[in-house]
Coordinates of C-alpha atoms in Angstrom, one line a residue:
M20 CA 28.0 -18.1 -13.2
K21 CA 25.6 -17.3 -16.0
N22 CA 26.6 -20.4 -17.9
Y23 CA 25.7 -22.5 -14.9
F24 CA 22.3 -20.8 -14.5
C25 CA 21.5 -21.2 -18.2
G26 CA 22.4 -24.8 -18.0
A27 CA 20.3 -25.3 -14.8
L28 CA 17.4 -23.5 -16.4
F29 CA 17.6 -25.8 -19.5
V30 CA 17.6 -28.9 -17.2
A31 CA 14.7 -27.5 -15.2
L32 CA 12.6 -26.8 -18.3
A33 CA 13.4 -30.2 -19.8
S34 CA 12.2 -32.0 -16.6
C35 CA 8.7 -30.6 -16.6
S36 CA 5.9 -33.2 -16.0
S37 CA 2.7 -33.0 -14.1
S38 CA 1.7 -29.9 -12.1
N39 CA 2.6 -31.4 -8.8
N40 CA 6.2 -32.3 -9.6
K41 CA 7.3 -29.7 -12.1
T42 CA 10.5 -27.8 -11.4
A43 CA 9.7 -25.1 -14.0
D44 CA 6.8 -23.6 -16.0
N45 CA 6.0 -20.5 -17.9
V46 CA 3.1 -18.1 -18.6
S47 CA 2.8 -15.8 -21.6
S48 CA 1.0 -12.6 -22.4
P49 CA -2.4 -12.7 -24.2
N50 CA -0.7 -11.6 -27.5
G51 CA 2.2 -14.1 -27.0
N52 CA 4.9 -11.5 -27.2
L53 CA 6.0 -11.8 -23.6
T54 CA 6.9 -15.0 -21.7
V55 CA 7.9 -15.4 -18.1
D56 CA 9.7 -18.7 -17.3
F57 CA 9.8 -19.6 -13.6
G58 CA 10.6 -22.4 -11.2
I59 CA 13.4 -23.6 -8.9
T60 CA 17.0 -24.2 -9.7
K61 CA 19.0 -27.3 -8.6
K62 CA 20.1 -25.2 -5.6
Q63 CA 16.5 -25.1 -4.6
Q64 CA 16.1 -21.3 -5.1
A65 CA 13.1 -19.8 -6.9
Y66 CA 13.7 -17.8 -10.1
Y67 CA 12.1 -16.2 -13.1
L68 CA 13.3 -15.1 -16.5
V69 CA 11.6 -12.8 -19.1
K70 CA 11.5 -13.0 -22.9
R71 CA 10.2 -10.6 -25.4
N72 CA 9.6 -11.9 -28.9
K73 CA 11.6 -15.0 -27.7
Q74 CA 14.6 -13.0 -26.8
V75 CA 15.7 -12.8 -23.1
V76 CA 15.3 -9.3 -21.7
I77 CA 15.6 -10.1 -18.0
D78 CA 17.9 -13.0 -17.4
T79 CA 17.6 -15.6 -14.6
S80 CA 16.6 -13.6 -11.5
Y81 CA 16.2 -15.0 -8.0
I82 CA 13.1 -14.3 -5.9
G83 CA 12.1 -15.0 -2.3
L84 CA 11.7 -13.6 1.2
I85 CA 13.4 -14.0 4.5
R86 CA 11.1 -13.9 7.5
K87 CA 12.4 -13.6 11.0
D88 CA 11.1 -17.1 11.8
E89 CA 11.4 -18.7 8.4
N90 CA 13.6 -18.8 5.3
F91 CA 11.7 -18.6 1.9
F92 CA 14.8 -18.2 -0.2
N93 CA 16.9 -21.3 0.2
E94 CA 15.9 -25.0 0.3
L95 CA 12.6 -24.4 -1.5
A96 CA 10.5 -27.0 -3.2
I97 CA 7.6 -26.6 -5.5
A98 CA 4.4 -28.0 -4.0
S99 CA 2.4 -27.3 -7.2
I100 CA 1.8 -24.8 -10.0
S101 CA -1.7 -23.6 -10.7
D102 CA -3.3 -23.9 -14.1
E103 CA -3.3 -20.8 -16.2
E104 CA -6.1 -18.3 -15.3
K105 CA -7.2 -15.5 -17.6
I106 CA -7.4 -12.2 -15.6
S107 CA -9.7 -9.4 -16.8
D108 CA -10.5 -6.2 -15.0
S109 CA -12.2 -3.0 -16.1
Y110 CA -12.1 0.2 -14.1
S111 CA -12.3 3.9 -14.5
L112 CA -10.0 6.6 -13.2
L113 CA -11.0 10.2 -12.4
H114 CA -7.7 11.6 -13.6
G115 CA -4.6 10.4 -15.4
K116 CA -3.6 9.3 -18.9
K117 CA -6.7 7.2 -19.5
K118 CA -10.3 7.2 -18.1
D119 CA -11.6 3.8 -18.9
V120 CA -9.1 1.0 -18.5
T121 CA -9.2 -2.7 -19.3
Y122 CA -6.5 -5.0 -17.9
K123 CA -6.1 -8.5 -19.4
A124 CA -3.4 -10.9 -18.3
N125 CA -2.6 -14.6 -17.9
Q126 CA -1.8 -15.8 -14.4
K127 CA -0.1 -18.7 -12.9
I128 CA 0.7 -19.2 -9.2
L129 CA 3.9 -20.9 -8.1
H130 CA 3.1 -22.7 -4.7
L131 CA 6.4 -23.1 -2.8
E132 CA 7.3 -24.8 0.5
N133 CA 10.4 -24.3 2.6
K134 CA 12.3 -27.0 4.4
N135 CA 9.9 -26.7 7.4
G136 CA 6.9 -27.2 5.2
K137 CA 5.8 -23.5 5.5
K138 CA 4.1 -22.1 2.4
L139 CA 4.9 -19.2 0.1
D140 CA 3.0 -18.5 -3.1
V141 CA 4.3 -16.4 -6.0
V142 CA 1.6 -15.0 -8.3
F143 CA 2.8 -14.2 -11.8
N144 CA 0.7 -12.0 -14.2
V145 CA 1.7 -11.4 -17.8
S146 CA -0.1 -8.8 -19.8
D147 CA 0.6 -7.4 -23.3
D148 CA 2.4 -4.4 -21.7
G149 CA 4.5 -6.1 -19.1
F150 CA 4.6 -8.6 -16.2
A151 CA 4.1 -8.5 -12.5
F152 CA 4.4 -10.7 -9.5
K153 CA 3.7 -10.7 -5.8
Y154 CA 4.3 -12.9 -2.8
K155 CA 1.6 -14.4 -0.6
F156 CA 1.7 -16.2 2.7
P157 CA -1.5 -18.3 2.5
E158 CA -1.3 -19.8 6.0
K159 CA -2.9 -18.2 9.1
S160 CA -1.1 -17.1 12.3
D161 CA -2.2 -15.5 15.6
D162 CA 1.2 -13.8 16.0
V163 CA 2.9 -11.1 14.0
K164 CA 5.4 -12.2 11.4
Y165 CA 8.4 -10.1 10.4
I166 CA 10.0 -9.9 6.9
T167 CA 13.7 -9.0 7.4
E168 CA 14.8 -9.1 3.7
E169 CA 13.2 -9.3 0.3
K170 CA 15.3 -11.3 -2.2
T171 CA 13.6 -10.0 -5.4
A172 CA 16.2 -9.4 -8.2
Y173 CA 16.1 -8.0 -11.7
N174 CA 19.0 -9.5 -13.7
F175 CA 19.4 -7.0 -16.6
K176 CA 22.1 -7.7 -19.2
P177 CA 25.4 -5.8 -18.7
S178 CA 24.8 -4.0 -21.9
A179 CA 21.5 -2.5 -20.7
K180 CA 21.2 1.3 -20.1
A181 CA 19.3 2.9 -17.3
W182 CA 17.5 6.1 -16.2
L183 CA 17.6 6.2 -12.5
Q184 CA 16.8 8.6 -9.7
P185 CA 19.0 8.3 -6.6
M186 CA 17.4 7.7 -3.2
S187 CA 18.4 10.4 -0.8
K188 CA 19.7 9.9 2.7
A189 CA 17.1 9.8 5.4
K190 CA 16.8 13.0 7.4
S191 CA 19.3 14.9 5.2
G192 CA 18.6 18.1 3.3
W193 CA 16.7 21.2 4.3
E194 CA 15.2 20.8 7.8
Q195 CA 15.9 17.0 7.6
C196 CA 13.1 16.6 5.0
N197 CA 14.6 13.8 2.9
P198 CA 13.8 11.4 1.4
G199 CA 11.4 13.3 -0.8
Y200 CA 12.1 11.7 -4.2
E201 CA 13.5 15.0 -5.4
E202 CA 16.9 14.1 -6.9
Y203 CA 17.8 14.2 -10.6
Y204 CA 17.5 11.2 -12.7
Q205 CA 20.8 9.9 -14.0
M206 CA 20.1 9.4 -17.7
D207 CA 21.4 6.7 -20.1
V208 CA 23.9 5.3 -17.6
P209 CA 25.2 1.7 -17.3
V210 CA 22.8 -0.6 -15.4
N211 CA 25.5 -1.1 -12.8
A212 CA 26.0 2.7 -12.3
K213 CA 26.8 3.8 -8.7
S214 CA 24.3 6.0 -7.0
P215 CA 26.0 9.3 -6.2
I216 CA 24.4 9.3 -2.8
G217 CA 24.9 5.6 -2.0
E218 CA 21.4 4.7 -1.1
G219 CA 20.2 3.0 -4.3
W220 CA 17.5 4.2 -6.7
V221 CA 13.8 5.0 -6.4
Y222 CA 10.9 3.9 -8.6
P223 CA 10.1 4.1 -11.4
A224 CA 13.4 3.0 -12.8
L225 CA 13.7 2.8 -16.6
F226 CA 15.9 0.4 -18.5
K227 CA 16.7 -0.2 -22.2
E228 CA 18.2 -3.4 -23.7
G229 CA 18.4 -3.3 -27.5
D230 CA 15.0 -2.2 -28.8
T231 CA 13.3 -3.2 -25.5
W232 CA 12.3 -0.7 -22.8
M233 CA 11.5 -1.8 -19.3
A234 CA 10.1 0.3 -16.4
V235 CA 10.3 -1.2 -12.9
S236 CA 8.1 -0.1 -10.1
E237 CA 5.7 -1.4 -7.4
T238 CA 2.0 -0.9 -6.8
G239 CA -0.6 -2.0 -4.4
L240 CA 1.4 -0.8 -1.4
G241 CA -0.9 -1.2 1.7
R242 CA -0.5 -0.6 5.4
T243 CA 1.3 -4.0 6.0
Y244 CA 4.4 -3.3 3.9
C245 CA 7.1 -0.7 3.6
G246 CA 7.9 1.2 0.4
T247 CA 10.9 -0.4 -1.3
H248 CA 13.5 0.8 -3.8
L249 CA 16.3 -0.6 -5.9
A250 CA 20.0 -1.1 -5.3
Y251 CA 22.6 -2.7 -7.5
D252 CA 24.3 -5.7 -6.0
D253 CA 27.9 -5.8 -7.2
A254 CA 28.5 -9.3 -6.1
A255 CA 25.5 -10.9 -7.7
K256 CA 25.5 -8.3 -10.6
V257 CA 21.7 -7.8 -10.3
M258 CA 19.4 -4.9 -9.4
K259 CA 17.7 -5.9 -6.2
V260 CA 14.7 -4.7 -4.1
V261 CA 15.8 -3.2 -0.7
F262 CA 14.0 -1.9 2.3
P263 CA 14.1 1.7 3.7
Q264 CA 16.8 3.3 5.8
P265 CA 16.4 3.0 9.6
K266 CA 15.3 6.6 10.1
E267 CA 12.3 6.4 7.7
I268 CA 9.7 5.8 10.5
F269 CA 6.7 7.5 12.0
T270 CA 7.9 7.3 15.6
P271 CA 11.1 5.9 17.1
D272 CA 9.5 2.6 18.1
A273 CA 7.3 2.3 15.0
A274 CA 7.6 -0.3 12.2
L275 CA 10.3 0.1 9.6
N276 CA 10.3 -3.2 7.7
P277 CA 7.2 -5.3 6.9
E278 CA 5.3 -6.9 9.8
A279 CA 1.8 -8.4 9.9
K280 CA -0.2 -11.5 10.8
L281 CA -0.8 -14.2 8.2
P282 CA -2.3 -14.5 5.7
W283 CA -0.3 -11.7 4.1
E284 CA 0.5 -10.4 0.7
T285 CA 3.2 -8.1 -0.6
P286 CA 2.8 -5.3 -3.1
W287 CA 3.1 -6.1 -6.8
R288 CA 6.5 -5.9 -8.4
I289 CA 5.7 -4.5 -11.9
V290 CA 7.7 -4.2 -15.1
A291 CA 6.3 -2.6 -18.2
I292 CA 8.0 -4.1 -21.2
G293 CA 7.9 -3.2 -24.9
D294 CA 8.9 -0.4 -27.3
L295 CA 8.9 3.0 -25.8
E296 CA 5.3 3.7 -26.8
T297 CA 4.1 0.6 -25.2
V298 CA 5.9 1.3 -21.9
T299 CA 4.8 5.0 -21.9
N300 CA 1.2 4.1 -22.5
S301 CA 1.2 1.3 -19.9
T302 CA -1.3 1.4 -17.1
L303 CA 0.2 -1.4 -15.0
G304 CA 0.7 1.0 -12.0
T305 CA -3.1 1.3 -11.6
D306 CA -4.1 -2.1 -13.1
L307 CA -2.7 -3.9 -10.1
A308 CA -3.4 -1.3 -7.4
D309 CA -6.0 -2.0 -4.8
K310 CA -9.5 -1.2 -6.0
A311 CA -11.3 2.0 -4.9
V312 CA -12.4 1.9 -1.3
S313 CA -15.3 4.1 -2.1
D314 CA -17.5 4.7 -5.1
D315 CA -18.7 8.1 -3.8
T316 CA -16.8 10.4 -6.1
S317 CA -19.4 13.1 -6.7
Y318 CA -17.3 15.8 -4.9
I319 CA -14.1 15.0 -6.8
K320 CA -13.4 17.4 -9.7
P321 CA -10.0 17.4 -11.4
G322 CA -8.8 20.8 -12.6
I323 CA -6.4 23.7 -12.5
A324 CA -5.4 25.7 -9.5
S325 CA -3.9 29.1 -9.1
W326 CA -1.1 29.3 -6.5
S327 CA 0.6 32.4 -5.2
W328 CA 3.6 30.8 -3.4
A329 CA 5.3 29.3 -6.5
I330 CA 6.8 32.6 -7.6
L331 CA 5.9 35.1 -4.8
K332 CA 6.8 32.8 -1.9
D333 CA 5.9 33.3 1.8
D334 CA 5.0 36.9 1.7
S335 CA 2.2 36.1 -0.7
V336 CA 0.3 34.1 1.9
N337 CA -2.0 37.0 3.0
Y338 CA -5.6 38.0 2.6
D339 CA -5.3 40.5 -0.2
T340 CA -3.0 38.4 -2.4
T341 CA -5.2 35.4 -1.9
K342 CA -8.2 37.4 -3.1
E343 CA -6.2 38.4 -6.1
F344 CA -5.4 34.7 -6.9
I345 CA -9.0 33.7 -6.4
D346 CA -10.0 36.4 -8.9
Y347 CA -7.3 35.0 -11.2
A348 CA -8.6 31.5 -11.0
A349 CA -12.2 32.7 -11.7
D350 CA -11.1 34.8 -14.7
M351 CA -9.2 31.7 -16.1
K352 CA -12.2 29.4 -15.4
W353 CA -10.0 27.3 -13.1
P354 CA -11.8 25.6 -10.2
Y355 CA -9.2 25.9 -7.4
C356 CA -6.9 28.2 -5.5
L357 CA -4.2 26.9 -3.2
I358 CA -3.2 28.8 0.0
D359 CA 0.2 27.7 1.2
A360 CA 2.1 27.4 4.4
G361 CA 1.4 29.7 7.3
W362 CA -2.2 30.6 6.4
D363 CA -3.3 29.9 10.0
T364 CA -1.1 32.7 11.3
R365 CA -0.7 35.0 8.3
I366 CA -4.4 35.1 7.5
G367 CA -6.1 33.4 10.4
E368 CA -9.3 31.3 10.5
P369 CA -11.8 34.1 10.6
K370 CA -10.4 35.6 7.4
I371 CA -10.0 32.2 5.8
K372 CA -13.7 31.8 6.2
E373 CA -14.3 35.1 4.5
L374 CA -12.0 33.9 1.6
I375 CA -14.0 30.7 1.4
A376 CA -17.2 32.6 0.9
Y377 CA -15.6 35.1 -1.5
A378 CA -14.2 32.2 -3.6
K379 CA -17.6 30.4 -3.5
D380 CA -19.3 33.4 -5.1
K381 CA -16.8 33.1 -8.0
N382 CA -17.1 29.3 -8.4
V383 CA -13.6 28.7 -6.9
K384 CA -12.8 26.3 -4.1
L385 CA -9.8 26.6 -1.7
I386 CA -7.1 24.2 -0.9
L387 CA -5.1 24.6 2.4
W388 CA -1.5 23.6 3.2
Y389 CA -0.6 21.5 6.3
N390 CA 2.7 20.3 7.8
S391 CA 2.6 16.5 8.3
A392 CA 4.7 17.3 11.4
G393 CA 6.1 14.5 13.7
S394 CA 9.7 13.9 14.8
W395 CA 11.0 13.2 11.3
N396 CA 11.8 16.8 10.3
T397 CA 12.5 20.2 12.0
V398 CA 10.2 22.3 9.8
K399 CA 8.5 25.1 11.7
Y400 CA 5.8 26.0 9.2
T401 CA 2.2 25.7 10.5
P402 CA -0.4 24.4 10.8
K403 CA 1.2 21.3 12.1
D404 CA 0.5 18.3 14.3
K405 CA -3.1 18.2 13.1
F406 CA -3.0 14.8 11.5
L407 CA -0.8 12.7 13.8
T408 CA -3.5 11.0 15.8
K409 CA -6.8 9.6 14.6
E410 CA -8.8 11.9 16.8
S411 CA -7.1 15.0 15.8
R412 CA -7.0 14.0 12.1
D413 CA -10.7 13.2 12.0
A414 CA -11.6 16.4 13.8
E415 CA -9.5 18.6 11.5
F416 CA -10.9 17.0 8.3
K417 CA -14.5 17.4 9.6
K418 CA -13.8 21.0 10.4
L419 CA -12.5 21.6 6.9
H420 CA -15.5 19.9 5.3
D421 CA -17.8 22.0 7.4
W422 CA -16.0 25.1 6.3
G423 CA -16.3 24.2 2.6
I424 CA -12.6 23.6 1.9
A425 CA -12.0 21.4 -1.1
G426 CA -8.7 19.8 -0.3
V427 CA -5.4 19.8 1.6
K428 CA -1.7 19.9 0.6
V429 CA 0.1 17.9 3.2
D430 CA 3.9 18.4 3.2
F431 CA 7.2 17.1 4.6
F432 CA 6.8 13.4 5.2
G433 CA 9.5 11.1 6.6
G434 CA 10.2 8.2 4.2
D435 CA 9.0 4.8 3.3
G436 CA 9.0 2.7 6.5
Q437 CA 5.9 0.7 7.1
S438 CA 4.7 3.0 9.8
M439 CA 5.1 6.0 7.5
I440 CA 3.2 4.3 4.7
A441 CA 0.4 3.5 7.2
Y442 CA 0.3 7.3 8.0
Y443 CA -0.3 8.1 4.3
H444 CA -3.2 5.7 4.3
D445 CA -4.6 7.1 7.5
I446 CA -4.6 10.6 6.0
L447 CA -6.2 9.5 2.8
D448 CA -8.8 7.4 4.6
S449 CA -9.9 10.2 7.0
A450 CA -9.9 12.8 4.2
L451 CA -12.0 10.5 2.0
K452 CA -14.6 10.0 4.7
N453 CA -14.9 13.8 5.0
Q454 CA -14.8 14.4 1.2
I455 CA -11.5 16.2 1.2
L456 CA -9.1 16.1 -1.7
V457 CA -5.4 15.3 -1.0
N458 CA -2.1 16.5 -2.4
F459 CA 1.1 15.0 -0.8
H460 CA 4.3 17.1 -0.9
G461 CA 7.8 16.2 0.2
A462 CA 6.4 12.7 -0.1
T463 CA 6.9 9.3 -1.5
L464 CA 5.8 7.9 -4.8
P465 CA 2.0 7.1 -4.5
R466 CA 2.3 3.6 -6.0
G467 CA -1.3 3.4 -7.4
W468 CA -3.0 5.0 -4.4
Q469 CA -4.9 7.3 -6.8
R470 CA -7.0 4.3 -7.8
T471 CA -7.5 3.1 -4.3
Y472 CA -8.3 6.5 -2.8
P473 CA -10.0 8.6 -5.6
N474 CA -9.6 11.7 -3.5
L475 CA -5.8 11.5 -3.9
M476 CA -5.3 14.1 -6.7
T477 CA -1.6 14.4 -6.9
A478 CA 1.8 14.1 -5.1
E479 CA 5.1 15.9 -5.5
A480 CA 7.9 13.3 -5.3
I481 CA 9.9 15.2 -7.9
K482 CA 12.4 18.0 -8.3
G483 CA 9.8 20.4 -9.5
F484 CA 9.3 24.1 -10.2
E485 CA 10.0 25.3 -6.7
F486 CA 13.6 24.1 -7.1
I487 CA 13.8 26.0 -10.4
S488 CA 12.7 29.1 -8.6
F489 CA 15.5 28.8 -6.0
E490 CA 18.5 27.7 -8.0
Q491 CA 19.9 28.7 -11.4
N492 CA 21.6 25.3 -11.7
V493 CA 18.2 23.6 -11.5
A494 CA 16.8 26.0 -14.1
D495 CA 19.7 25.1 -16.4
Q496 CA 18.9 21.4 -16.2
A497 CA 15.1 21.8 -16.3
P498 CA 14.4 21.2 -20.0
S499 CA 16.1 17.9 -20.1
H500 CA 14.7 16.9 -16.7
C501 CA 11.1 17.7 -18.0
A502 CA 11.6 15.8 -21.2
M503 CA 12.5 12.7 -19.1
L504 CA 9.6 12.8 -16.6
P505 CA 6.7 11.4 -18.8
F506 CA 8.8 8.2 -19.2
T507 CA 9.7 7.8 -15.5
R508 CA 8.2 9.7 -12.5
N509 CA 4.9 10.6 -14.3
L510 CA 4.6 7.2 -15.9
Y511 CA 1.8 5.9 -13.6
E512 CA 1.4 8.3 -10.8
P513 CA 0.1 11.9 -10.7
M514 CA 2.9 14.4 -10.3
D515 CA 2.6 17.9 -8.8
F516 CA 5.5 19.5 -10.6
T517 CA 3.6 22.8 -10.4
P518 CA 4.6 23.8 -13.9
M519 CA 4.4 26.8 -16.2
A520 CA 6.2 30.1 -15.8
L521 CA 5.4 31.9 -19.0
D522 CA 6.9 35.2 -17.8
N523 CA 10.0 35.9 -15.8
I524 CA 11.1 34.1 -12.6
P525 CA 12.6 36.5 -10.1
N526 CA 16.4 36.1 -9.9
I527 CA 16.4 33.2 -12.3
N528 CA 17.4 33.0 -16.0
R529 CA 14.8 30.5 -17.4
R530 CA 16.3 28.3 -20.1
S531 CA 13.1 26.9 -21.4
T532 CA 11.1 29.0 -23.9
S533 CA 7.6 30.2 -23.1
A534 CA 6.1 27.7 -25.6
F535 CA 8.0 24.9 -23.7
E536 CA 6.4 26.2 -20.5
L537 CA 2.9 26.3 -22.1
A538 CA 3.2 22.7 -23.1
L539 CA 3.8 21.4 -19.5
P540 CA 0.3 21.6 -18.0
T541 CA -1.0 19.1 -20.5
L542 CA 2.1 17.1 -20.9
F543 CA 2.4 16.4 -17.1
L544 CA -0.3 14.4 -15.4
S545 CA -1.8 15.7 -12.1
G546 CA -5.4 15.5 -10.9
I547 CA -5.1 19.1 -9.8
Q548 CA -2.5 21.0 -11.8
H549 CA -1.1 23.9 -9.7
L550 CA 0.2 26.4 -12.1
A551 CA 3.1 28.7 -11.2
E552 CA 2.3 31.7 -13.3
T553 CA 1.0 34.8 -11.6
P554 CA -1.9 37.1 -12.6
Q555 CA 0.6 39.8 -13.5
G556 CA 2.5 37.4 -15.8
M557 CA -0.6 36.1 -17.4
A558 CA -1.8 39.6 -18.2
K559 CA 1.2 40.0 -20.5
M560 CA 0.2 36.9 -22.6
P561 CA -1.7 37.0 -25.9
E562 CA -5.4 36.4 -25.7
F563 CA -5.1 33.1 -27.7
V564 CA -2.7 31.8 -25.0
K565 CA -5.1 32.7 -22.3
D566 CA -8.0 31.1 -24.2
Y567 CA -6.0 27.9 -24.6
L568 CA -5.3 27.8 -20.8
K569 CA -8.9 28.4 -20.0
D570 CA -9.8 25.1 -21.6
I571 CA -7.1 22.6 -20.6
H572 CA -7.8 19.5 -18.6
T573 CA -6.3 17.2 -16.1
N574 CA -8.5 14.2 -16.6
W575 CA -7.9 12.5 -20.0
D576 CA -10.0 9.9 -21.9
E577 CA -7.0 8.7 -23.9
S578 CA -3.3 9.4 -24.3
K579 CA -0.6 8.2 -26.7
L580 CA 3.1 8.9 -27.1
L581 CA 3.8 10.2 -30.6
A582 CA 7.5 10.8 -30.5
G583 CA 10.3 11.1 -28.0
F584 CA 13.3 9.8 -26.2
P585 CA 13.9 10.2 -22.4
G586 CA 15.6 13.5 -21.6
K587 CA 15.8 14.6 -25.2
D588 CA 12.3 15.4 -26.4
V589 CA 8.7 14.2 -26.1
V590 CA 5.4 14.7 -28.0
M591 CA 2.2 13.5 -26.4
A592 CA -1.4 13.4 -27.6
R593 CA -4.2 13.5 -25.1
R594 CA -7.9 13.4 -25.8
K595 CA -10.8 14.9 -23.8
G596 CA -14.1 14.0 -25.3
N597 CA -13.7 14.7 -29.0
V598 CA -10.9 17.3 -28.6
W599 CA -7.3 16.4 -29.0
F600 CA -4.4 18.2 -27.3
I601 CA -0.9 17.6 -28.7
T602 CA 2.0 18.9 -26.6
G603 CA 5.7 18.7 -27.3
I604 CA 9.0 19.9 -25.7
N605 CA 12.6 19.9 -26.7
G606 CA 14.9 19.0 -23.8
E607 CA 18.1 19.8 -25.8
N608 CA 19.9 23.0 -26.5
K609 CA 19.6 22.6 -30.3
A610 CA 16.9 23.3 -32.8
K611 CA 15.2 20.2 -34.2
D612 CA 12.4 19.1 -36.5
I613 CA 10.1 16.5 -35.2
T614 CA 7.7 14.7 -37.6
I615 CA 4.5 13.4 -36.1
D616 CA 1.6 11.4 -37.6
L617 CA -1.7 13.0 -36.8
S618 CA -3.8 10.9 -39.2
F619 CA -5.9 9.6 -36.2
I620 CA -7.4 13.2 -36.0
K621 CA -10.2 14.0 -38.4
K622 CA -10.5 17.8 -38.1
N623 CA -8.4 20.9 -38.4
G624 CA -6.9 22.7 -35.5
Y625 CA -4.3 25.2 -34.4
M626 CA -0.8 25.3 -33.1
I627 CA 1.0 27.7 -30.7
T628 CA 4.8 27.8 -31.0
D629 CA 7.6 30.0 -30.0
G630 CA 7.4 33.1 -32.1
A631 CA 10.2 34.3 -34.4
T632 CA 9.8 37.9 -33.1
A633 CA 6.8 37.7 -30.7
L634 CA 6.7 35.5 -27.6
F635 CA 4.2 33.1 -29.4
D636 CA 2.9 32.4 -32.9
K637 CA -0.4 30.8 -33.6
T638 CA -1.0 29.0 -36.9
D639 CA -3.6 26.7 -38.4
V640 CA -2.7 23.0 -38.6
K641 CA -4.3 20.1 -40.4
P642 CA -4.3 16.4 -39.5
G643 CA -1.9 14.0 -41.2
K644 CA 1.9 13.9 -41.1
T645 CA 3.2 17.2 -39.7
T646 CA 6.7 18.4 -39.1
V647 CA 7.2 20.8 -36.2
T648 CA 10.3 23.0 -35.9
L649 CA 11.4 23.4 -32.2
K650 CA 13.8 26.0 -30.9
P651 CA 16.5 24.9 -28.5
Y652 CA 14.6 24.1 -25.3
G653 CA 11.4 25.0 -27.1
G654 CA 8.0 23.6 -27.3
F655 CA 4.5 23.7 -28.9
V656 CA 0.9 22.9 -28.2
M657 CA -1.9 21.9 -30.7
K658 CA -5.6 21.7 -30.2
F659 CA -8.0 20.0 -32.6

């Protein structure tokens, strides 16, 4: 099979002539390291192939769409191929790995026609850190069109290794809350590994072939498409893009698969490609997201939040404990305090208003929890049903704005069907119009929405701290899990892992050291970082640890990977202004020395590590090459 395609590809490339009768072409990155070949085979199917440094890293891969009324996969012809266009875009993000971003790519458009003369365009962008493509139907229609299948494939070599998170079964799990993107990543497995659940794999998916790393995801997901994921096709021996399960919908008669009038565009299919540093530093996930719908961002302040529920659970949602956590946030100079599920009955609106005023006097703003509700789960926690209709949604957000509430945590969503994706957009849009910040929990991967809606601060979509607090088995796996996340789930999108338990977790034997935990708030990216530690636990910490935590950030000017391997260890540098924060964790149960090059830093600083006898040690550190000794499941932080 592969010999045939290689031969077909050679014939296609050799037959290139003018732009109107080519059967193949290519486009390369600005630096020339990446090249995407594309065209149609003799079987009249569209394909692409990717090379890095002239070596094939993604082999011949078919692309196309099946619409209910038309086939755009078989019997295709090239109408034309556009001239190369240089793409340049500069934008700023309010939180994430990098503040000011410039995206440069070279673009070509493959204009296709099917046997009935209907048109499909495939737009290819190639940048220095990866490539992307999307489909476009350029014609106009008065009636709604339906995509029944996407034929996008990624043909990785059989020798490739993968880091993959299984997609869960819809309406499974506690109170039918799945899928919530809360499974463990399968690490360093064969590219054709079977999902233990049988529903494929979620984004981002990480692959390694030789010395080349590749991270597959999607971005620019609007109201007119469903969220997709990956599944391995045993017959074709490729990883393919697939649509959601039938139960992943807003209401029983709502849209599952993509439907819209023409003209119509799909989300971008994106693949970061390079060495591990290039992939980890990539910004493709926001580079190709839809631009911000509003430039009014004066009310949006990234920062840290205190949160009682993480360790103290439901009983902590009361007036007195909330006051204590407001005081805690104020003492630590954190701008937010989150009040979790049941506040409407356990505290009540009159007392909530008192807490808002109390917090305001201490320069702290409150965030309130909501149940997304609907028929997709059986969760009883309230408040619920507040966002299901436009009228109710707009009224609730206006009320919260009038109260002085900073944001909402909306929980327990129902999957990736087009109607459910539209619901996410509806919430973000209404919240933005009322200057309310948003945190999605029990939710899908945001797919670049933090650029489109600057009020989206974070989203869960991860097996985070709350799972550690419930199950010893999860705590046992947490160090390796955490050491994998900067390369996968947290690659582009903010992640509400809710990290950092420096002290004890009730009924759980924490495997990670306290310095490991201390590293997580600056290692993980989240516009609002909700920290698990309690006031009582923080009171036991040395003053130098408290001082460090009073001055950490969630919006970074620059980030760079200094060392690491997914699931084993990671060292990350992040800059805010002229201050550098270096954080590292050891995901393995063995001591190790990690040497990092800090020559880009021009001043002295300090390092906090696990102590030999005390909980922590603090030492001075100078720039240049530095070797850090990490305990098993240990960590460190530096500040310059």
